[in-house]
PDB file of C-alpha atoms in Angstrom:
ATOM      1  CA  UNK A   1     -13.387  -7.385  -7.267  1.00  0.00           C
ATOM      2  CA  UNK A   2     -13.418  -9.593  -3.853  1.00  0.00           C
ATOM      3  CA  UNK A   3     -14.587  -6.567  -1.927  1.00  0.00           C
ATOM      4  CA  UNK A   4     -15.193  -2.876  -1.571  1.00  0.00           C
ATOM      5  CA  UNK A   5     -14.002  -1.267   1.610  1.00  0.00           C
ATOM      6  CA  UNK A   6     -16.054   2.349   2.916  1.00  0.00           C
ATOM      7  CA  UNK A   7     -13.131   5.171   2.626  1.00  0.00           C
ATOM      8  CA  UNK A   8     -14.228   8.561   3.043  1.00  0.00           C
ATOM      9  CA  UNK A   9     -15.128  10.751  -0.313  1.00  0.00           C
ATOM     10  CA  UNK A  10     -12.369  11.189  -2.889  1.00  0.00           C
ATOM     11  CA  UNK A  11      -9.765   8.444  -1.696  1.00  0.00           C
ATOM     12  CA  UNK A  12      -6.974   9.588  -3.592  1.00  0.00           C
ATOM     13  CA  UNK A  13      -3.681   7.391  -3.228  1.00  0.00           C
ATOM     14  CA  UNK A  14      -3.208   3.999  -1.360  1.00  0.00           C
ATOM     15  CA  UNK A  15      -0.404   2.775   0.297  1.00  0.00           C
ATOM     16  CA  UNK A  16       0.583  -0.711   2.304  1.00  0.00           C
ATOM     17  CA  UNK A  17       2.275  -1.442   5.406  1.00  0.00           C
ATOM     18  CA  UNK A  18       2.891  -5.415   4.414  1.00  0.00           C
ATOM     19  CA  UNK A  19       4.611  -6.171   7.340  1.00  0.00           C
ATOM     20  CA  UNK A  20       1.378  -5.372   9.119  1.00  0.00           C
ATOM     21  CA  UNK A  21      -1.258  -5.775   6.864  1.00  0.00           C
ATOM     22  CA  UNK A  22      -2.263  -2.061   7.786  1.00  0.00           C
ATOM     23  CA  UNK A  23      -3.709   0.055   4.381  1.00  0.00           C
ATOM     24  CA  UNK A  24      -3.638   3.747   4.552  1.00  0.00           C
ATOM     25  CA  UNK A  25      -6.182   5.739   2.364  1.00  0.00           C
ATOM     26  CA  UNK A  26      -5.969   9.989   1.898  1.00  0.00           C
ATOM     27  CA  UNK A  27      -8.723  11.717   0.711  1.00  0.00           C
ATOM     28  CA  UNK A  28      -7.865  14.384  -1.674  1.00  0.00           C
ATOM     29  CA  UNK A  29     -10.225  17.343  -0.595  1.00  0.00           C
ATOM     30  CA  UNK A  30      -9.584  17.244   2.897  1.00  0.00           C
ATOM     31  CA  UNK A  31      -6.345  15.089   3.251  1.00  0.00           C
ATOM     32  CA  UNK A  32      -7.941  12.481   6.141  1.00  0.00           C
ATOM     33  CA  UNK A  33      -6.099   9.224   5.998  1.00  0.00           C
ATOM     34  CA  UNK A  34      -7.831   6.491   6.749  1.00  0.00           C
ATOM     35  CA  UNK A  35      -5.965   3.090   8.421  1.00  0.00           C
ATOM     36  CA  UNK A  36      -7.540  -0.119   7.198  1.00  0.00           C
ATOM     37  CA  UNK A  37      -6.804  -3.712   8.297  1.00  0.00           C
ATOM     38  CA  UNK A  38      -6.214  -5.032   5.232  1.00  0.00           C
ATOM     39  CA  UNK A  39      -6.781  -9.468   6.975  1.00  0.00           C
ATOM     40  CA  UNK A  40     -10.490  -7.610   8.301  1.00  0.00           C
ATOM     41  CA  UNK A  41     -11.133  -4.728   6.203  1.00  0.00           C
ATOM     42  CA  UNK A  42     -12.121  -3.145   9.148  1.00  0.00           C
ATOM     43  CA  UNK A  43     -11.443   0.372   9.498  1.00  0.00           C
ATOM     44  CA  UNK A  44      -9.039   0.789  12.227  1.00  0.00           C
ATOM     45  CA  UNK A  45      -8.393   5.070  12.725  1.00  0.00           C
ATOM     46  CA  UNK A  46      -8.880   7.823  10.827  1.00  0.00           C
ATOM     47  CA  UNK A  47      -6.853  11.271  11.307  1.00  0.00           C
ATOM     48  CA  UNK A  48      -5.982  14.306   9.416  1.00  0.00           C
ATOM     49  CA  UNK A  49      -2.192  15.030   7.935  1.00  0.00           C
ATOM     50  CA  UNK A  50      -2.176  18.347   8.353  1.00  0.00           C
ATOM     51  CA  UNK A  51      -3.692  22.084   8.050  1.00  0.00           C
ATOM     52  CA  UNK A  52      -3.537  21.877   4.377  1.00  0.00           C
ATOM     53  CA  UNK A  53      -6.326  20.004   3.018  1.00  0.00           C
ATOM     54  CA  UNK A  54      -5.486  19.178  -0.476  1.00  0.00           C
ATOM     55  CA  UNK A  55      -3.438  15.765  -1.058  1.00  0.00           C
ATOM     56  CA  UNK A  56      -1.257  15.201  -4.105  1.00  0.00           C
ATOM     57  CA  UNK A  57       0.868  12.020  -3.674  1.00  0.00           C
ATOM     58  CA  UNK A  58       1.495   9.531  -0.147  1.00  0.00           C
ATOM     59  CA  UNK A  59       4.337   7.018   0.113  1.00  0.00           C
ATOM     60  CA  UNK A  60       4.912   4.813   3.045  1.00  0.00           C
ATOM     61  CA  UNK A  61       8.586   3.741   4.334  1.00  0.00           C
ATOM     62  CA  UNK A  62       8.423   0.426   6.542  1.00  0.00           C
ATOM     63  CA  UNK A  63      12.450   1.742   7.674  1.00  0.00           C
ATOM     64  CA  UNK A  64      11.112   4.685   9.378  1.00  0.00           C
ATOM     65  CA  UNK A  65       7.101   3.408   9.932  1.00  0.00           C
ATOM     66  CA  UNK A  66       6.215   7.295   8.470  1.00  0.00           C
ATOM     67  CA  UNK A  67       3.974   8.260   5.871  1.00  0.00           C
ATOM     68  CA  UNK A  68       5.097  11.068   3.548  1.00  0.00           C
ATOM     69  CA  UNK A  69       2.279  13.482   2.119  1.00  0.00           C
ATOM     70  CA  UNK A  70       2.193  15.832  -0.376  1.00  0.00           C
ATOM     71  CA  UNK A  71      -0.033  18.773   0.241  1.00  0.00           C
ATOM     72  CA  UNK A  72      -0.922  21.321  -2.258  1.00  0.00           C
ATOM     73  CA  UNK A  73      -2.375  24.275  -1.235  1.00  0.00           C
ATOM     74  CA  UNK A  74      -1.240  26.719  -4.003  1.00  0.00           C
ATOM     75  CA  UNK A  75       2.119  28.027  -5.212  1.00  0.00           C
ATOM     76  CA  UNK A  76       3.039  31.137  -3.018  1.00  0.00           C
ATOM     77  CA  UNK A  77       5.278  31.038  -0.377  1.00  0.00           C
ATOM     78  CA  UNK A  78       2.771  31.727   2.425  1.00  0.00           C
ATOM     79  CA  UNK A  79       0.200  28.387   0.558  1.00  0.00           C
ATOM     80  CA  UNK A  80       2.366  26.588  -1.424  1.00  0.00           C
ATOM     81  CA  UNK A  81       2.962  22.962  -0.786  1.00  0.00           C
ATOM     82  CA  UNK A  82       4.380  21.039   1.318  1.00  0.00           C
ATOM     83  CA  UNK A  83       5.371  17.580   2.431  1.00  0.00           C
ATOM     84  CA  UNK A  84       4.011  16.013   5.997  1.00  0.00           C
ATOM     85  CA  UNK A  85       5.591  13.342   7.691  1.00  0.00           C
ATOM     86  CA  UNK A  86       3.304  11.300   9.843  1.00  0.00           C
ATOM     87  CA  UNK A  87       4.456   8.242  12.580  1.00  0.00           C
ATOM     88  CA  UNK A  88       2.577   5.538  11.613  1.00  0.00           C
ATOM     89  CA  UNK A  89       1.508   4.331  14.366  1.00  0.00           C
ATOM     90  CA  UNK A  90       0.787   7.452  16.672  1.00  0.00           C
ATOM     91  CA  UNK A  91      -1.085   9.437  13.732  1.00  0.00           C
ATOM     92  CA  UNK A  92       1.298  12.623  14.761  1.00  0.00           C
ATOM     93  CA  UNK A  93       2.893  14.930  12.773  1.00  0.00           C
ATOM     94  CA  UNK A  94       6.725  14.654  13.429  1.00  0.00           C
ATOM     95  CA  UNK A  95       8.360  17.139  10.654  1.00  0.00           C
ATOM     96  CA  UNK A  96       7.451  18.977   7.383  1.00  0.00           C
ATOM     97  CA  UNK A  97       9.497  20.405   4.566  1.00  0.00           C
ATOM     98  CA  UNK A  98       8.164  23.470   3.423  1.00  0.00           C
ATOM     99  CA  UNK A  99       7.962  25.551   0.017  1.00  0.00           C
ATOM    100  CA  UNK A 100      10.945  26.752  -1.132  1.00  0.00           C
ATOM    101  CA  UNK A 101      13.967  24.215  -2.336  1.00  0.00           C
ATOM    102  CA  UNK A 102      17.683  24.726  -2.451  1.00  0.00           C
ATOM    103  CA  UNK A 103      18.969  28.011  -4.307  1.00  0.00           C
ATOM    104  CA  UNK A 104      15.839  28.626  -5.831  1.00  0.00           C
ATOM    105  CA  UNK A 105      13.473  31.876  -4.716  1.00  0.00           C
ATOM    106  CA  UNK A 106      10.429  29.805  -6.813  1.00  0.00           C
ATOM    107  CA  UNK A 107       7.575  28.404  -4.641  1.00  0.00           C
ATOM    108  CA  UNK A 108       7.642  24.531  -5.549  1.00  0.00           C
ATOM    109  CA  UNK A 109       4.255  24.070  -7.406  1.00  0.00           C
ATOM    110  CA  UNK A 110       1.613  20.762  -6.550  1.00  0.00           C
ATOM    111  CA  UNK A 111       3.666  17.649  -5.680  1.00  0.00           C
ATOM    112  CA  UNK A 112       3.131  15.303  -8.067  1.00  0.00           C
ATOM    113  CA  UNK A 113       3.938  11.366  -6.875  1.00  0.00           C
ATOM    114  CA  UNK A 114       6.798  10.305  -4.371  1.00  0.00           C
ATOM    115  CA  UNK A 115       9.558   7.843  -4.929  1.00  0.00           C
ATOM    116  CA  UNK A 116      11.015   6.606  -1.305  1.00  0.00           C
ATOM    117  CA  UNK A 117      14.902   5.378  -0.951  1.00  0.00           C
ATOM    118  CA  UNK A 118      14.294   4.132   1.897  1.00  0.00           C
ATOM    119  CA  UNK A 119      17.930   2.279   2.669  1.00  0.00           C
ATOM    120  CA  UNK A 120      19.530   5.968   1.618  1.00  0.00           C
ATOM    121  CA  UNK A 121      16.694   7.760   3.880  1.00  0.00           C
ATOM    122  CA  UNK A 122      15.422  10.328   0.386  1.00  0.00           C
ATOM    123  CA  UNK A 123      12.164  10.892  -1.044  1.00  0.00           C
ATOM    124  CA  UNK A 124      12.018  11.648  -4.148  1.00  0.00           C
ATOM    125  CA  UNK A 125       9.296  14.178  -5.122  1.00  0.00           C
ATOM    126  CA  UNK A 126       7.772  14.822  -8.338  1.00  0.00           C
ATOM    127  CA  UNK A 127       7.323  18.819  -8.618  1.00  0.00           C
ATOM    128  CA  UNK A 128       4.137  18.820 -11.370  1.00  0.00           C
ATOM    129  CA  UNK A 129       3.710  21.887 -13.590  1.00  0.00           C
ATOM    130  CA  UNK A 130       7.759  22.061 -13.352  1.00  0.00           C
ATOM    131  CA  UNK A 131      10.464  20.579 -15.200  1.00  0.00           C
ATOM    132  CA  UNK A 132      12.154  19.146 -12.144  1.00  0.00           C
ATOM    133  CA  UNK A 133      12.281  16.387  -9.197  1.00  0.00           C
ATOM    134  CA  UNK A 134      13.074  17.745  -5.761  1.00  0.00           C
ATOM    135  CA  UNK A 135      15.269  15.387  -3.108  1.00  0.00           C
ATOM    136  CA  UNK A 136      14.228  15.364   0.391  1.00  0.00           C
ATOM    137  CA  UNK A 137      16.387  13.886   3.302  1.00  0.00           C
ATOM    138  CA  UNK A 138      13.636  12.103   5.519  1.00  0.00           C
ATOM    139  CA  UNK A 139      16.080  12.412   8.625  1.00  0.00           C
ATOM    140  CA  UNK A 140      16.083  15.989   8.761  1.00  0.00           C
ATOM    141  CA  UNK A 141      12.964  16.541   6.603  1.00  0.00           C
ATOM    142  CA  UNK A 142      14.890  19.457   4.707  1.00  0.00           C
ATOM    143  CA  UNK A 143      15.466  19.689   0.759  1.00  0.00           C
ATOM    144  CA  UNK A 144      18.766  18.436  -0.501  1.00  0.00           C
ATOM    145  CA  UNK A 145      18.607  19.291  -4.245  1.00  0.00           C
ATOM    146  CA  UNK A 146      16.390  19.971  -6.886  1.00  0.00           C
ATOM    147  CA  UNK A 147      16.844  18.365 -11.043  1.00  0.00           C
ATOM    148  CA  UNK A 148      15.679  18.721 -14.016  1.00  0.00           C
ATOM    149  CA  UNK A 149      13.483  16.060 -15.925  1.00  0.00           C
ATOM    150  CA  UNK A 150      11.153  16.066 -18.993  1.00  0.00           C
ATOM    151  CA  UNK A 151       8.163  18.937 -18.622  1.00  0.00           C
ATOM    152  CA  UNK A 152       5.663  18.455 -15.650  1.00  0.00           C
ATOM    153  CA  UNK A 153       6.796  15.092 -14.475  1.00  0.00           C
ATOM    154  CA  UNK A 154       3.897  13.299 -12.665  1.00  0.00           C
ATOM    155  CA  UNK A 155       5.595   9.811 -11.020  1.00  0.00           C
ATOM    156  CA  UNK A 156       8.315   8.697  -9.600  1.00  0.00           C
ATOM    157  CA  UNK A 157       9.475   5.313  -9.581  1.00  0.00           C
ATOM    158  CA  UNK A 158      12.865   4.155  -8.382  1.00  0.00           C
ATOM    159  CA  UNK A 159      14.863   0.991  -9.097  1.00  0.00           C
ATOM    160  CA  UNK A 160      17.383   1.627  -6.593  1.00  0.00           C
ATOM    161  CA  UNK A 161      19.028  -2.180  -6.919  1.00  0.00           C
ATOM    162  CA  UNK A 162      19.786  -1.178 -10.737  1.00  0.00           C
ATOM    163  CA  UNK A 163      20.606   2.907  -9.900  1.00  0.00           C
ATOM    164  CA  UNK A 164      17.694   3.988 -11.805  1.00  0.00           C
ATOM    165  CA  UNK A 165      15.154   6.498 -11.069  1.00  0.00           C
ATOM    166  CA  UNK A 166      11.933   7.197 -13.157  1.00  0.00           C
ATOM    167  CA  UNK A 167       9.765  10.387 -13.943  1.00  0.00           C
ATOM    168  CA  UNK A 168       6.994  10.342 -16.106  1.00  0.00           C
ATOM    169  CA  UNK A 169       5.847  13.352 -17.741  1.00  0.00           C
ATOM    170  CA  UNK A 170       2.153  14.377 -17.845  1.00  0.00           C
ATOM    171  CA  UNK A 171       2.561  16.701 -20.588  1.00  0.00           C
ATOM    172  CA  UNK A 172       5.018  14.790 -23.306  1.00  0.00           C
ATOM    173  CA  UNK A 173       4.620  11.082 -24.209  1.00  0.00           C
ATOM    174  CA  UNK A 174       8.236  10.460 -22.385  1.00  0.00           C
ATOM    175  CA  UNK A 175       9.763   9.157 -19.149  1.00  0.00           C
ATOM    176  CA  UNK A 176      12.566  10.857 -17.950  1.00  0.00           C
ATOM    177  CA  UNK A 177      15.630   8.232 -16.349  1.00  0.00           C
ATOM    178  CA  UNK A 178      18.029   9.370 -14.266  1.00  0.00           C
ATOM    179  CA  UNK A 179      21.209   8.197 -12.244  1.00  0.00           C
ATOM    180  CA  UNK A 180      20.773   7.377  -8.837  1.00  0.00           C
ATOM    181  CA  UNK A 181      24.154   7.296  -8.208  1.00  0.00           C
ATOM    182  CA  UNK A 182      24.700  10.650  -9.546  1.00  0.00           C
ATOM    183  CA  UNK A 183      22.509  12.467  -7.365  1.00  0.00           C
ATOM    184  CA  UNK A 184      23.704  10.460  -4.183  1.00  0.00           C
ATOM    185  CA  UNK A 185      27.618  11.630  -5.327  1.00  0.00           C
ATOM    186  CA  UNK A 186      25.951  15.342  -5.676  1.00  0.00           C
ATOM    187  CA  UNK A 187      24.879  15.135  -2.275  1.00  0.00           C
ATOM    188  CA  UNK A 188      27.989  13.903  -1.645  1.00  0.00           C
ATOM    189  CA  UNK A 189      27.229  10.663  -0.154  1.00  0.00           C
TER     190      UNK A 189
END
């Protein structure tokens, strides 16, 4: 360890703006994000991502200088969860995508982790305690589609050079792969 940096309580996920060296910290109980210079470790801001105060997953894009976070506040359609997009640098708010995805009356259940597309603007979003991955446009901030995967996948990880996308599963010892390019030809792009 070279150092230890003072988050507040429960940091959850970590993300990196490398371009400029800025670290952004959520704490899972009550969903502050904290901005850290990562050449200083000197804490730079802190602010709050929205009215819900439990955090599931965070992903940065560098394309549109947003943070994405999941927040989990149950799984009915007036608490369920929900996805906040954040501007970088002004700490605000600038969309959300709500509960319910495409042709499906189900609330979505706790967002498990993110995988960002950034060149094709689409977040993909684990759906935990689900069998499926939900696709988010991050231009309009509304769901696209919604797949299936191994049970309760967990993370996402995309290879988007290869076409590949990744979902682990927290309650089987598999990882789901799927076709990138068969979801982008489903959305018809």
């Amino acid at each position: 360890v070279v150092s230890n940096l003072s988050v507040p309580e429960l940091p959850h996920k970590v993300v990196v703006d490398e371009a400029r060296r800025v670290g952004y910290v959520v704490s899972l109980g009550s969903g502050e994000i904290t901005a850290i210079d990562l050449t200083t470790g000197a804490r730079l801001r802190s602010f709050g991502s929205g009215p819900i105060p439990q955090t599931s997953a965070m992903v940065f894009s560098p394309a549109r200088r947003r943070l994405y976070v999941g927040k989990t506040g149950g799984s009915t359609s007036s608490s369920g969860s929900t996805i906040v997009a954040l501007d970088a640098e002004t700490s605000a708010i600038v969309g959300e995508v709500g509960t319910f995805m495409p042709a499906s009356s189900r609330a979505t259940r706790p967002w498990g982790g993110f995988g960002l597309d950034d060149a094709n603007g689409l977040l993909y979003a684990a759906v935990a305690n689900s069998n499926d991955v939900a696709v988010v446009d991050l231009q309009t901030m509304r769901p696209l589609a919604l797949f299936e995967v191994d049970a309760c996948p967990w993370a996402i990880a995309l290879d988007t050079a290869r076409g590949v996308g990744y979902a682990s599963s927290n309650q089987a010892a598999a990882l789901s792969v799927f076709d990138l390019g068969k979801v982008m030809r489903a959305l018809g792009r």
